[in-house]
Structures are given as C-alpha cells and as structure tokens.
XYZ file of C-alpha atoms in Angstrom:
315
model
C 11.263 -38.567 -26.886
C 9.168 -37.971 -23.771
C 11.111 -35.763 -21.302
C 8.310 -35.672 -18.713
C 9.406 -36.553 -15.184
C 7.077 -37.990 -12.567
C 8.089 -36.026 -9.481
C 6.186 -38.501 -7.297
C 9.065 -40.895 -7.956
C 11.381 -38.571 -6.003
C 9.194 -38.864 -2.911
C 9.151 -42.641 -3.271
C 12.927 -42.772 -3.765
C 13.441 -40.620 -0.683
C 11.306 -43.023 1.379
C 13.065 -46.118 -0.005
C 16.539 -44.726 0.694
C 15.531 -43.612 4.170
C 13.841 -46.887 5.131
C 16.070 -49.314 3.199
C 12.988 -51.480 2.835
C 10.086 -51.762 0.402
C 7.743 -52.586 3.272
C 8.965 -49.675 5.399
C 8.733 -47.215 2.489
C 5.214 -48.432 1.667
C 4.133 -47.911 5.281
C 5.692 -44.434 5.321
C 3.804 -43.350 2.189
C 0.555 -45.159 2.953
C 0.885 -47.558 0.016
C 0.686 -51.313 -0.320
C 3.917 -53.315 -0.536
C 3.046 -54.411 -4.088
C 2.488 -50.798 -5.177
C 5.838 -49.802 -3.718
C 7.527 -52.738 -5.487
C 6.117 -51.489 -8.795
C 7.367 -47.965 -7.989
C 10.843 -49.339 -7.271
C 10.774 -51.035 -10.666
C 9.925 -47.690 -12.294
C 12.760 -46.000 -10.399
C 15.222 -48.614 -11.591
C 14.099 -48.061 -15.176
C 14.303 -44.268 -14.824
C 17.780 -44.212 -13.257
C 19.271 -47.213 -15.006
C 20.445 -48.536 -11.627
C 19.108 -51.261 -9.262
C 19.244 -48.706 -6.371
C 18.438 -51.333 -3.722
C 19.722 -54.913 -3.943
C 19.139 -57.900 -1.704
C 21.760 -58.732 0.898
C 20.661 -61.648 3.057
C 17.141 -60.894 4.294
C 17.339 -57.172 3.680
C 18.143 -54.604 0.995
C 21.243 -52.438 0.694
C 21.734 -49.335 -1.469
C 23.975 -49.370 -4.487
C 26.791 -46.796 -4.790
C 24.525 -44.766 -7.114
C 21.756 -44.786 -4.518
C 24.177 -43.632 -1.819
C 25.353 -40.807 -4.085
C 21.745 -39.757 -4.772
C 20.542 -39.847 -1.168
C 21.574 -36.302 -0.140
C 20.402 -34.724 -3.406
C 17.027 -36.485 -3.149
C 16.581 -35.285 0.440
C 17.364 -31.712 -0.614
C 14.929 -31.767 -3.538
C 12.064 -33.339 -1.630
C 12.667 -31.044 1.353
C 12.538 -27.993 -0.894
C 9.335 -29.250 -2.524
C 7.674 -29.722 0.870
C 8.725 -26.197 1.878
C 7.191 -24.758 -1.297
C 3.910 -26.587 -0.696
C 3.676 -25.853 3.057
C 2.308 -22.781 4.857
C 4.950 -20.209 5.718
C 5.582 -20.550 9.441
C 8.639 -18.371 9.848
C 7.773 -15.143 11.661
C 8.230 -12.014 9.595
C 10.873 -9.572 10.797
C 9.830 -6.140 9.417
C 13.355 -4.841 9.974
C 14.552 -7.130 7.165
C 11.973 -5.960 4.620
C 13.241 -4.099 1.570
C 10.038 -3.498 -0.364
C 8.069 -0.690 -1.954
C 4.340 -0.544 -1.260
C 2.025 1.611 -3.352
C -1.042 2.813 -1.427
C -3.979 4.436 -3.198
C -5.543 6.550 -0.462
C -8.409 8.914 0.183
C -7.770 12.468 1.310
C -9.276 11.676 4.712
C -6.743 8.919 5.299
C -3.880 11.121 4.098
C -4.842 13.861 6.564
C -5.520 11.487 9.430
C -2.864 8.800 9.204
C -0.307 9.253 6.423
C 2.262 11.001 8.643
C 1.976 8.602 11.626
C 2.051 5.657 9.202
C 5.303 6.914 7.700
C 6.759 7.228 11.217
C 5.569 3.753 12.278
C 6.900 2.094 9.130
C 10.189 3.975 9.351
C 10.738 2.763 12.916
C 9.760 -0.877 12.325
C 10.870 -1.377 8.712
C 13.419 1.237 7.628
C 13.977 -0.610 4.352
C 10.363 -0.126 3.226
C 9.378 2.661 0.836
C 5.774 3.900 0.852
C 4.367 5.446 -2.309
C 1.025 7.226 -1.956
C -1.075 7.817 -5.056
C -4.443 9.631 -5.313
C -7.743 7.797 -5.461
C -9.459 9.622 -8.326
C -11.866 6.843 -9.247
C -12.972 3.355 -8.278
C -10.933 1.340 -10.791
C -10.038 -2.246 -9.844
C -7.378 -2.737 -12.516
C -4.426 -1.296 -10.542
C -5.225 -3.694 -7.681
C -5.713 -6.628 -10.041
C -2.659 -5.961 -12.175
C -0.238 -4.933 -9.425
C 0.566 -1.186 -9.670
C -1.392 -0.637 -6.430
C -0.820 -2.873 -3.392
C -3.445 -1.438 -1.055
C -6.380 0.935 -1.415
C -7.753 2.889 1.544
C -11.026 4.752 1.331
C -14.756 4.283 0.927
C -15.337 0.784 -0.553
C -16.755 0.726 -4.012
C -14.099 -0.561 -6.399
C -16.127 -2.896 -8.600
C -14.459 -6.312 -8.402
C -16.108 -9.151 -6.455
C -12.854 -11.005 -5.758
C -11.196 -8.156 -3.845
C -10.587 -8.526 -0.090
C -11.629 -5.789 2.351
C -10.931 -4.904 5.970
C -12.771 -2.248 7.957
C -10.425 0.532 9.079
C -12.521 3.309 10.654
C -15.826 5.162 10.528
C -16.043 8.788 9.470
C -18.714 11.433 9.032
C -19.183 14.701 7.170
C -18.823 17.953 9.094
C -18.930 21.612 8.171
C -15.800 23.760 8.327
C -15.488 27.547 8.376
C -12.800 30.048 9.267
C -12.447 30.953 12.925
C -14.890 33.706 13.841
C -17.319 32.953 11.004
C -20.750 34.530 11.556
C -22.447 31.141 11.030
C -21.167 30.022 14.433
C -22.488 33.066 16.290
C -25.700 31.150 16.995
C -27.237 27.712 16.471
C -26.506 26.292 13.030
C -29.964 25.585 11.621
C -30.676 24.039 8.211
C -31.910 27.446 7.009
C -28.826 29.381 8.154
C -26.515 26.672 6.847
C -28.146 26.555 3.399
C -28.137 30.349 3.097
C -24.324 30.532 3.285
C -22.077 30.454 0.247
C -20.503 27.011 -0.069
C -17.377 25.494 -1.562
C -18.093 21.994 -2.865
C -15.670 19.137 -3.514
C -16.515 17.256 -6.707
C -14.332 15.327 -9.146
C -17.047 15.084 -11.761
C -19.960 17.189 -12.961
C -22.778 17.672 -10.457
C -21.263 17.921 -6.997
C -24.453 17.182 -5.071
C -24.489 14.608 -2.301
C -26.298 13.322 0.795
C -26.392 16.717 2.514
C -28.157 18.215 -0.519
C -30.698 15.372 -0.492
C -31.380 15.988 3.218
C -31.772 19.733 2.655
C -34.067 19.123 -0.322
C -36.470 17.226 1.931
C -36.810 20.478 3.900
C -37.284 22.507 0.740
C -33.778 23.981 0.993
C -30.663 23.979 -1.183
C -27.101 25.162 -0.715
C -25.742 28.264 -2.450
C -22.781 26.703 -4.234
C -20.238 29.386 -5.046
C -17.129 27.322 -5.843
C -16.431 23.744 -6.968
C -12.959 22.295 -6.318
C -11.432 18.842 -6.999
C -10.325 17.959 -3.450
C -11.050 18.510 0.229
C -7.713 20.264 0.946
C -8.666 22.856 -1.692
C -12.055 23.351 -0.033
C -10.449 23.807 3.387
C -7.912 26.277 2.030
C -10.644 28.432 0.520
C -12.810 28.222 3.641
C -9.854 29.347 5.782
C -9.321 32.433 3.606
C -12.944 33.453 2.997
C -16.505 33.207 4.286
C -17.179 30.056 2.276
C -18.498 26.991 4.109
C -16.764 23.670 3.355
C -18.177 20.172 3.720
C -15.485 17.557 4.437
C -15.024 14.213 6.184
C -14.136 14.766 9.843
C -10.880 12.847 9.313
C -9.654 15.632 7.001
C -9.474 17.910 10.033
C -7.913 15.357 12.381
C -4.430 14.208 13.210
C -2.117 17.105 13.973
C -4.602 19.761 15.016
C -1.923 21.669 16.968
C 0.268 22.004 13.881
C -0.025 25.373 12.138
C 0.320 23.577 8.801
C -2.414 21.027 9.565
C -5.497 21.016 7.288
C -7.735 22.089 10.173
C -5.535 24.939 11.396
C -7.407 28.244 11.525
C -10.756 26.515 10.993
C -13.703 25.666 13.202
C -15.778 22.575 12.526
C -19.426 22.000 13.367
C -21.960 19.197 13.186
C -24.246 19.385 10.179
C -27.820 20.503 10.901
C -29.158 17.597 8.829
C -28.507 13.857 9.041
C -26.111 12.284 6.541
C -24.993 8.647 6.190
C -21.898 7.466 8.036
C -18.739 7.074 5.971
C -17.080 3.649 6.217
C -13.369 3.600 5.351
C -11.816 0.243 4.479
C -8.579 -1.239 3.180
C -8.930 -3.153 -0.097
C -6.445 -5.506 -1.754
C -6.256 -8.312 -4.302
C -6.492 -11.908 -2.971
C -3.103 -12.831 -4.442
C -1.607 -10.779 -1.576
C -3.924 -12.145 1.107
C -1.430 -14.582 2.647
C 1.745 -12.614 1.893
C 3.424 -11.938 5.284
C 4.787 -8.529 4.250
C 1.436 -7.339 2.928
C -0.355 -8.692 6.004
C 2.089 -6.716 8.175
C 1.326 -3.577 6.143
C -2.436 -4.050 6.576
C -2.081 -4.592 10.323
C 0.141 -1.527 10.628
C -2.317 0.673 8.720
C -5.206 -0.465 10.941
C -3.210 0.087 14.154
C -2.025 3.549 13.080
C -5.563 4.644 12.183
C -6.926 3.452 15.535
C -4.199 5.358 17.382
C -4.752 8.521 15.311
C -8.489 8.432 15.975
C -7.940 7.971 19.716
C -5.519 10.902 19.755
C -8.013 13.049 17.857
C -10.798 12.161 20.296
C -8.546 13.095 23.237
C -7.762 16.460 21.615
C -11.456 17.110 20.972
C -12.300 16.356 24.606
C -9.434 18.515 25.815
C-alpha cells in the first residue's frame, strides 16, 4: 500500500473551498481550468467524497468539505509560515538560550565584562558560556558545541561566515617605572631586555622576531607562558618585557584588578602586521534571529569598549 500524500492537493483543496469554483481556484493558483478539474478528481478519489457538487450554475460544498475547510486552512497556513521568511521582530527579553562563545584573550579583556552587562540588561534569560580558543578547529562550529568564535580568523573551513569586529596591534608592556622607558625605546634596547613570550606550541617566535632579525637582532627570551594574562602578570612583578595585543590592556584601565593595572605600555620599535579580530559562525545560524542579535550585540559592545579605551588614552 502506498501511504505517500501529495501535499500539493491540500493547497488546491484550500483554493477550491475558498473560491467555490474550479475556474476561480485555477485562477488563484495560476493553473488552467482543465488542470484544476483533474486535481479536483484526484481530491475526490483521495477523500472518498465529491467535495463540490453542482447546484444550478455553480458548485456547493458537501458536508465533508465544510467540515474540512477550517482544518485545511490551518494546515496550509502553517505550511506557508514554515516556508516564509521570519518577519516577526525578535524581543531579546523573551530569549531563554545559552550561547557558547569561543573567544581570544584580547576579546575577553576588552569586551567580555561589558558584553555580560549588555546581555543581562537586554536579555536576562540568556546564559553566556565563554570557552578558550586554544586552536583553530572548525568542528565545534560545524557540529554545534560553539555558537560563535571571536578572534583572529583562521579556522580552516570555507563555508564559515565571518564579520569584522575590530582591529588590534601588538604593544610592549612593562611594570611601571621600568628602566626601558627611561629613554627612547630603540630596537637595540628592546631586544636586549629579558622577555616573557606567549606561545601555545613549541617555538614562540612571531612577527616582532622577524622584524628584529632583519636588523640583525633577537629577543632574549627568558620565560614562555601559555597565555597573555600570564605574561602580563609576570611583567607586572618583574623586569620582564611582555608582548601582547593592545586589547589585552584595554577596557577597565582604572580597575586595580584589570590586566593592565600597574603596567605601562609602549609602541614597538619595529613594525608588525595589524591584528584583525572577527566573529565567525556556521551558516546554519546565519538567519537565526537570536544568533543575529548576539552578533550585533558583540559588535556594538566592542565598538563602545574601543571608544572608551581611546578616550581614556587621550585623557
């Protein structure tokens, strides 16, 4: 027995019951009258009921057709809603979701706290879960454990969507009163210091080392740590020189617990490439209103945090 149902028949039945006419239903669906007559014949066979019968020069519905009318309207209306773009405006206050964000240390220092505040005010039912970004693995984004990644683009998956968030750059950081800042920071004086290097894998050399090498110089690497907060902590408590993204020192500079508290930053004496920070997500979430709201909120919070940081620097 074939249990397959042609759902197109529901649309045709809805038109026939609404119009009460084969000609009117055909016009409504953009079909010929003969094609609609054949569809009515199929509907009669499927339901075991004439549905529409002649009365004078017109057609009238049978009791079965009258009983089906409301159910058919509900089913076809629901189908159209499923296959139509979502037009209803999202109200963040009604959200009750948990978003997992895989974020760089720069973003965590710059914007994690203001993002938590912004989300808490607009969508108190939302839970944010931050996880570290140890490597550029696309599987968590593809498979769902991670909803949004924020950091330097590089996750190898061509289908992923990206949105620029902010630009960053590397700066040096030393404890307040460090002898390096007693005069101009030259490549020679910078390289001669003892350095703490952030590296998650063997090696630890980067663009600043390449730029110094062109001048015949190299850093004196004394300590290697896994993260920028570790480098800043050691620099604050010693004469080591740290190299970190500027965003790691931003945000709440007046807070005694802030990453940059007790530290002085300086521009590097050699040129290094700009750091581009972006939000990355899987295309299955591209049109989701809640995820789109999250992306917009992240971008707005980062812009505000950067403006605040610039104002503090100028002050």
